[in-house]
PDB file of C-alpha atoms in Angstrom:
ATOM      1  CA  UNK A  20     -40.211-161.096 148.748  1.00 91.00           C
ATOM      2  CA  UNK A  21     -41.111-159.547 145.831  1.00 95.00           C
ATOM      3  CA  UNK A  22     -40.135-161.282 142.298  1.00 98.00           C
ATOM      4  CA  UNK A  23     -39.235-158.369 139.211  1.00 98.00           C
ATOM      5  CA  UNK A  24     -37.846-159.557 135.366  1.00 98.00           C
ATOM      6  CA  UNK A  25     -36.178-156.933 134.853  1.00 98.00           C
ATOM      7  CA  UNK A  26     -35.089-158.797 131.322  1.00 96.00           C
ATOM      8  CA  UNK A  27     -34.257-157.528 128.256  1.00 92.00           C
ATOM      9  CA  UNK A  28     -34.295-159.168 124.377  1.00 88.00           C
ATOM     10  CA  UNK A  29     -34.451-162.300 124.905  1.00 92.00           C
ATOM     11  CA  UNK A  30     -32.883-162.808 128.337  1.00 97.00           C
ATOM     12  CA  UNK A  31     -34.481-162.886 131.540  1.00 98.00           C
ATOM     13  CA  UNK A  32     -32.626-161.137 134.577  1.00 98.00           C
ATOM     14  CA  UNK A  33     -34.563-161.389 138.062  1.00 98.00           C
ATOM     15  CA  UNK A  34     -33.947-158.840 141.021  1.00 98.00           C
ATOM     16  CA  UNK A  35     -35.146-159.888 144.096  1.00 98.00           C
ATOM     17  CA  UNK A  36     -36.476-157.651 146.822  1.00 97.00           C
ATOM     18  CA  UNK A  37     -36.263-158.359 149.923  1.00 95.00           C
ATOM     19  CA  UNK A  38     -35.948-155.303 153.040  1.00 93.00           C
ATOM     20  CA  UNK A  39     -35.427-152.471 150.284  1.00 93.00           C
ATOM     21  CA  UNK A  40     -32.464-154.083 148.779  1.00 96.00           C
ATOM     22  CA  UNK A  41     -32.250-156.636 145.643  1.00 98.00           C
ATOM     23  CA  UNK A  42     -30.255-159.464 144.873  1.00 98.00           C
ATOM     24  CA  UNK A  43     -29.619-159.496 141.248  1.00 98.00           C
ATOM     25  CA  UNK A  44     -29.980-162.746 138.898  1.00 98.00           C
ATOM     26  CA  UNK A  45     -27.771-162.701 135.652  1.00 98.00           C
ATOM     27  CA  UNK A  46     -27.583-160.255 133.653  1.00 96.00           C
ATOM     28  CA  UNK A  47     -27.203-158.885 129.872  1.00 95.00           C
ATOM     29  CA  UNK A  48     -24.054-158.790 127.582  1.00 96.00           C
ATOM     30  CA  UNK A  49     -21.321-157.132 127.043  1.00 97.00           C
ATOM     31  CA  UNK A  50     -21.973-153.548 126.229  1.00 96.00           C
ATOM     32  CA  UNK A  51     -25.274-153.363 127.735  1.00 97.00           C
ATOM     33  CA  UNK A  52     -25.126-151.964 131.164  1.00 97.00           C
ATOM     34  CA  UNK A  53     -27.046-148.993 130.203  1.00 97.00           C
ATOM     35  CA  UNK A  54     -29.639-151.138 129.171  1.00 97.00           C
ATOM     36  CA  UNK A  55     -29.507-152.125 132.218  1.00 97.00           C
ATOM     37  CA  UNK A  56     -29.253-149.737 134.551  1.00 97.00           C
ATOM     38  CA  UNK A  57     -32.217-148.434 132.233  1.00 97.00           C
ATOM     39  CA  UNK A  58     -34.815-151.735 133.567  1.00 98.00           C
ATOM     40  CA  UNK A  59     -33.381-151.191 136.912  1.00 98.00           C
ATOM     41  CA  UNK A  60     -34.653-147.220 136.559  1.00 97.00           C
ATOM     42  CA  UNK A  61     -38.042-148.176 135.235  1.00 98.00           C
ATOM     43  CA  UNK A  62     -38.724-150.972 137.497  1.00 97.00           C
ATOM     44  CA  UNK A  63     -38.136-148.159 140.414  1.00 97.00           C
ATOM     45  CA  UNK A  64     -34.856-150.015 141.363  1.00 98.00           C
ATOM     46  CA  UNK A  65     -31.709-147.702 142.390  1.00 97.00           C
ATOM     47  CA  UNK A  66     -28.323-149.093 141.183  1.00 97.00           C
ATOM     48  CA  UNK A  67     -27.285-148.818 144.956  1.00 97.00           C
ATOM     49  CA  UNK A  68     -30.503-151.127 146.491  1.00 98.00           C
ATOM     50  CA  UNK A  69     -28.362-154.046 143.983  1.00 98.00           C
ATOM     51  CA  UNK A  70     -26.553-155.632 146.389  1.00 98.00           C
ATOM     52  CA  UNK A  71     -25.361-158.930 145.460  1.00 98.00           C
ATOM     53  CA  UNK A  72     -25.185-160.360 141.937  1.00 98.00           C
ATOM     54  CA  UNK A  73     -25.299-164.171 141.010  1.00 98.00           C
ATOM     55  CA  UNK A  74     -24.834-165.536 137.656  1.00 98.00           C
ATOM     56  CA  UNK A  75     -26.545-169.103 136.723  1.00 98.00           C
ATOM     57  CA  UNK A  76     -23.840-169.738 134.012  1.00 98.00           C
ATOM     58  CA  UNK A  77     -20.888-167.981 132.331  1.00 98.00           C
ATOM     59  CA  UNK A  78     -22.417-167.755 129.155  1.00 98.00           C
ATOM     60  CA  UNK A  79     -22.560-163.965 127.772  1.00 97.00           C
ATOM     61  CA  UNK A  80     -25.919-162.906 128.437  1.00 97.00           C
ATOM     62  CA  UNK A  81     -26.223-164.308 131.737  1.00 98.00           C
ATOM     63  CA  UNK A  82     -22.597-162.916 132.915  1.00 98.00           C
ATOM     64  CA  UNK A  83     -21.524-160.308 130.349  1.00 97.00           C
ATOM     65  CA  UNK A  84     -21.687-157.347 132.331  1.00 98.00           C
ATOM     66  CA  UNK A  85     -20.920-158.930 135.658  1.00 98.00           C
ATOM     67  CA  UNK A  86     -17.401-157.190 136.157  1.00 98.00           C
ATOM     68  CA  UNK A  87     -18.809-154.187 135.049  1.00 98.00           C
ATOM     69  CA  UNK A  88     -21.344-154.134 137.870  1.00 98.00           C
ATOM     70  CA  UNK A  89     -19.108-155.267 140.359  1.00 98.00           C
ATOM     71  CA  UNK A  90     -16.688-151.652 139.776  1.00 98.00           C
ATOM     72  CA  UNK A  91     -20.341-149.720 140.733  1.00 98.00           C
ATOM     73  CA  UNK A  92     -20.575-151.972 143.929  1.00 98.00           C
ATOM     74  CA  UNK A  93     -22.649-154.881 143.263  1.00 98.00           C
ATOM     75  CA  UNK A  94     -20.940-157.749 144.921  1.00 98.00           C
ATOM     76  CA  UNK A  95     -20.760-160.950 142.734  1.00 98.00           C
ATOM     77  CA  UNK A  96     -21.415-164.305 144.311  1.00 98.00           C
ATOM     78  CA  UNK A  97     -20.125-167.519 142.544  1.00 97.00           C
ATOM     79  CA  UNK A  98     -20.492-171.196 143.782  1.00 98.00           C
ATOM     80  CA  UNK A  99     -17.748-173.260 144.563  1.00 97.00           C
ATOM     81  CA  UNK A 100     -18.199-175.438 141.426  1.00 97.00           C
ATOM     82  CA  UNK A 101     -18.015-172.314 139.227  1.00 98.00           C
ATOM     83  CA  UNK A 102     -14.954-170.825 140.512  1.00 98.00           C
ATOM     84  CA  UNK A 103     -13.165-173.632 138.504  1.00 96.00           C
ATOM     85  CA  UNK A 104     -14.909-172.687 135.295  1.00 97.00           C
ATOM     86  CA  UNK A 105     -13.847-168.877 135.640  1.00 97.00           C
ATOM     87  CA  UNK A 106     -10.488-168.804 134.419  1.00 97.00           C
ATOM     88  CA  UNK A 107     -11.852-170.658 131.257  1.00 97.00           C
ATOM     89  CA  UNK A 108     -14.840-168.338 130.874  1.00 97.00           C
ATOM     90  CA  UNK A 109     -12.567-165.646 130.909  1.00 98.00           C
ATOM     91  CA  UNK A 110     -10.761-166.710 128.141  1.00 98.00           C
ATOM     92  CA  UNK A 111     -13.267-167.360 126.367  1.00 96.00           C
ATOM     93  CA  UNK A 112     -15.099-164.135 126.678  1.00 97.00           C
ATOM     94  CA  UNK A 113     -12.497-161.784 126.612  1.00 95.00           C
ATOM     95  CA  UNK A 114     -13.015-162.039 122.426  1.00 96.00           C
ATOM     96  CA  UNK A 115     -15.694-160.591 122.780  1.00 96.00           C
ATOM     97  CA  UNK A 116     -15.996-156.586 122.374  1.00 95.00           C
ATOM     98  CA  UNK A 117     -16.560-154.595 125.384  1.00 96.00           C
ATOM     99  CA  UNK A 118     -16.316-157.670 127.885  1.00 98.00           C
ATOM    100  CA  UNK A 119     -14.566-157.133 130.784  1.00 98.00           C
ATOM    101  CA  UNK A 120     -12.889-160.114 132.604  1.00 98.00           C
ATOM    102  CA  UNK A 121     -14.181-161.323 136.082  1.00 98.00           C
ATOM    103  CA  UNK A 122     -12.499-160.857 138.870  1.00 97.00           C
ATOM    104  CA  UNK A 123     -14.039-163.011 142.602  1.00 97.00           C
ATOM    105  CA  UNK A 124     -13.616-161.836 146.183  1.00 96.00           C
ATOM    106  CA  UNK A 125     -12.242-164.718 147.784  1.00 97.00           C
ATOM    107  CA  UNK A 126     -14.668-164.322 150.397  1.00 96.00           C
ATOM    108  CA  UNK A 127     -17.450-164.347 147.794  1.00 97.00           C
ATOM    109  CA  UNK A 128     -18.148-168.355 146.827  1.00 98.00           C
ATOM    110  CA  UNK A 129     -20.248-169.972 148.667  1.00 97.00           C
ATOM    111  CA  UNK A 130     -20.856-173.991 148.902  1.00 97.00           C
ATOM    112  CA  UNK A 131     -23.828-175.221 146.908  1.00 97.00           C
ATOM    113  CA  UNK A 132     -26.357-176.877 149.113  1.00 97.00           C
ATOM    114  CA  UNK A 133     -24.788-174.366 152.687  1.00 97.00           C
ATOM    115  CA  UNK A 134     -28.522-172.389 153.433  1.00 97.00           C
ATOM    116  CA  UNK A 135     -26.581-170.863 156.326  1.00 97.00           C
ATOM    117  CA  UNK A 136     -23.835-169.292 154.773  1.00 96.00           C
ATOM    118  CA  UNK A 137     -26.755-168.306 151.649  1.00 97.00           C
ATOM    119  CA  UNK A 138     -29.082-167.055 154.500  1.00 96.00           C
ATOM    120  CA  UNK A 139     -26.458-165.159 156.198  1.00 96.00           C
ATOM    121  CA  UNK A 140     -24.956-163.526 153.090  1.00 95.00           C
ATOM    122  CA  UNK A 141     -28.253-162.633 151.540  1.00 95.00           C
ATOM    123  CA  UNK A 142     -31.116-162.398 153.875  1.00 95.00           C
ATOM    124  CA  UNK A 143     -32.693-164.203 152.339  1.00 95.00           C
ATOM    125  CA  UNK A 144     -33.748-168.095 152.896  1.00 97.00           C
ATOM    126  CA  UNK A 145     -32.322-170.471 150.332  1.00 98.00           C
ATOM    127  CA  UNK A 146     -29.050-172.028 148.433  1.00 98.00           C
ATOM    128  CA  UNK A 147     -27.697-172.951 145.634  1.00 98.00           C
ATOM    129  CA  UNK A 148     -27.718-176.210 143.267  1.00 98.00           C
ATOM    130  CA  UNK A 149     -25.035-177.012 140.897  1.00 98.00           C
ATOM    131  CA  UNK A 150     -27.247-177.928 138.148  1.00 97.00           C
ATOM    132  CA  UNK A 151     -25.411-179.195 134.829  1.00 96.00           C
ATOM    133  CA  UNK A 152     -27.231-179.607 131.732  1.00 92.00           C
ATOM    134  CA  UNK A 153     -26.799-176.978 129.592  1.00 92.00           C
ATOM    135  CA  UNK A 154     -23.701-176.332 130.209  1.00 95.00           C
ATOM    136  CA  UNK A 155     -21.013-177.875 133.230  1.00 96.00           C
ATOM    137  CA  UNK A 156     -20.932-174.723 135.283  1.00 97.00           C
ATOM    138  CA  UNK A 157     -24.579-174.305 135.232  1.00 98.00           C
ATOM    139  CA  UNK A 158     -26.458-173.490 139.068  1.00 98.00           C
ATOM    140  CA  UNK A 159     -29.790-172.891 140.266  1.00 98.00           C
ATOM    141  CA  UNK A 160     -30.748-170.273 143.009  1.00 98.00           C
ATOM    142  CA  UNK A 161     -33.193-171.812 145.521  1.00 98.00           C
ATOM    143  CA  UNK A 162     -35.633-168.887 146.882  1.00 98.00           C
ATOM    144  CA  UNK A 163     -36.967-170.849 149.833  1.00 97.00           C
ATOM    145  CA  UNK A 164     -40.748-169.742 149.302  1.00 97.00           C
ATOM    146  CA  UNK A 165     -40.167-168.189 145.604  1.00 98.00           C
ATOM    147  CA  UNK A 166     -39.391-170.650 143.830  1.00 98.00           C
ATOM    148  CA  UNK A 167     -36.162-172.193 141.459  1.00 98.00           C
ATOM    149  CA  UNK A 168     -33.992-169.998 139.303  1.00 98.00           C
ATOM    150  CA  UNK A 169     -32.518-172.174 136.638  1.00 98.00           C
ATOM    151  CA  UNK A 170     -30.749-170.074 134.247  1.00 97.00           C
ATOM    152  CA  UNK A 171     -30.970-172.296 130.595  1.00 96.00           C
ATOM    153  CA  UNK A 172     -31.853-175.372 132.064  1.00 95.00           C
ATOM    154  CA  UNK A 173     -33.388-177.074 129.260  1.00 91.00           C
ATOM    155  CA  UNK A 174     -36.778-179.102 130.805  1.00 82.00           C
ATOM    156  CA  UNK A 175     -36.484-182.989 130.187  1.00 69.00           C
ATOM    157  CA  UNK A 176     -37.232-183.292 126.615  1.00 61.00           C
ATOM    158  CA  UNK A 177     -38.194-180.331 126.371  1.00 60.00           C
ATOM    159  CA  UNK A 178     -35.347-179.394 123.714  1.00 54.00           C
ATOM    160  CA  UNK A 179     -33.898-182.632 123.088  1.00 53.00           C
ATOM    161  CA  UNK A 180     -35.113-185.863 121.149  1.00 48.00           C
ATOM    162  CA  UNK A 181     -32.850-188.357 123.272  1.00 53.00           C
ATOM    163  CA  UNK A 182     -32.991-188.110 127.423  1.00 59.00           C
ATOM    164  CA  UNK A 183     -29.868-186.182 128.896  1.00 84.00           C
ATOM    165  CA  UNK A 184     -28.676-187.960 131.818  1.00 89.00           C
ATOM    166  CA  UNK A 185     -27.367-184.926 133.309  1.00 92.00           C
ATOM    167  CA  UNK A 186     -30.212-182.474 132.598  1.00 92.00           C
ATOM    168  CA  UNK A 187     -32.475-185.677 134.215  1.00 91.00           C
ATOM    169  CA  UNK A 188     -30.441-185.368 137.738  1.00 94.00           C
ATOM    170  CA  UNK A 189     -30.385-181.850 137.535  1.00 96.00           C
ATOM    171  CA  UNK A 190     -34.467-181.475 137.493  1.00 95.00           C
ATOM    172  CA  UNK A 191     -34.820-184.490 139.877  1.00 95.00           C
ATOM    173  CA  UNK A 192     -32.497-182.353 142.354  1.00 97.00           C
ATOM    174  CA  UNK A 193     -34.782-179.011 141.353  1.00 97.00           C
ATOM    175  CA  UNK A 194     -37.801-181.583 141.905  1.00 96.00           C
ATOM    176  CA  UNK A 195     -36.528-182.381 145.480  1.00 97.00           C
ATOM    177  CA  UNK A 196     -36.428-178.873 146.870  1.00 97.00           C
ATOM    178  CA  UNK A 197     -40.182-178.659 146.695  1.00 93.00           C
ATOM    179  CA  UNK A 198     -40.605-175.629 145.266  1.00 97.00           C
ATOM    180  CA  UNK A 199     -43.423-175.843 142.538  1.00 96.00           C
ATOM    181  CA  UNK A 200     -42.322-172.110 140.542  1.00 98.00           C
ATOM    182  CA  UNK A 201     -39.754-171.939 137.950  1.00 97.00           C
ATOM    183  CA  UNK A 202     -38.167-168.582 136.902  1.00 98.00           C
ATOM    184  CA  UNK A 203     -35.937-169.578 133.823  1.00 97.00           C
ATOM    185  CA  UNK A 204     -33.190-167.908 131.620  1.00 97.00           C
ATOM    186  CA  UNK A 205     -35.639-167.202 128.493  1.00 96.00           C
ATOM    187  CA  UNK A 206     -39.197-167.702 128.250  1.00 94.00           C
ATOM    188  CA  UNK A 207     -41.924-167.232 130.990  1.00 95.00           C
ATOM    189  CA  UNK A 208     -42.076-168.539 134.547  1.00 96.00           C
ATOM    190  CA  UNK A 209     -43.931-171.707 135.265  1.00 95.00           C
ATOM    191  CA  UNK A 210     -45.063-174.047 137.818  1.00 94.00           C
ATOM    192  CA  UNK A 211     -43.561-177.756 138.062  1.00 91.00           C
TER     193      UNK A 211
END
């Protein structure tokens, strides 16, 4: 499996290649699908190889542009936990200029912590973790083998003074998986 940031700014988006097709990690804000569809292009990634889409967190630059790929046939993948945060992300976002609302295929949430149903959907070995910390709706993507996406995480006082209980669990269930490489949300990659 091959690994590509395909990030721009200050955001990192991952695509994942696995058989000639990719499985997209966040991705930029609203009004920015040219940008892109622009690092898919020079990464030598067609639009139609992007088939599944996974946001860590419905924050706008990890999610902004989510509907928007979803009309051009990217299927978006939620977990279970963050299909109760939608409706309130929605709201939320729909201020914002050129942001359109998200809309979930039943048949597109999947369990955190079901490898099967991950495995079978994707191809690829792993799951997901819901992962609060930075914010409640917050997952990581488990690449069995890769590594741990973690969206904006923050690392155990790493960005705070005072311990956060819930950003403590979240890395000791990260720890647990056994993966040692850490793709996060902004900044570079790095090994636990």
């Amino acid at each position: 499996m091959n690994v590509i940031n395909i990030g721009y700014g200050s955001t990192n988006y991952y695509a994942i290649e696995h058989q000639k097709k990719y499985l997209l990690i966040d991705t930029g804000i609203p009004g920015t699908l040219g940008k892109m569809t622009s690092q898919l292009r020079k990464y030598g990634i067609n639009l139609n190889a992007v088939h599944h889409l996974i946001v860590t967190h419905f924050h706008p630059d990890h999610c902004g542009i989510a509907q928007e790929l979803q009309s051009l046939g990217v299927e978006l993948m939620i977990s279970r936990t963050q299909l109760s945060f939608l409706e309130s992300a929605n709201n939320f976002l729909k201020k914002l200029h050129n942001y359109k609302e998200i809309e979930i295929n039943p048949n597109n949430i999947i369990n955190e912590n079901d490898k099967p149903a991950f495995t079978n959907r994707f191809g690829i070995p792993g799951y997901i973790l819901h992962t609060p910390g930075h914010s409640e709706d917050s997952i990581s993507i488990i690449i069995e083998g890769v590594g741990i996406f973690t969206g904006d995480l923050p690392f155990p006082n790493h960005y705070m003074i005072e311990s956060n209980e819930k950003v403590d669990i979240s890395w000791s269930q990260i720890r647990s998986t056994n993966e040692k490489q850490v793709f996060p949300g902004h900044g570079d990659p790095f090994s636990l």
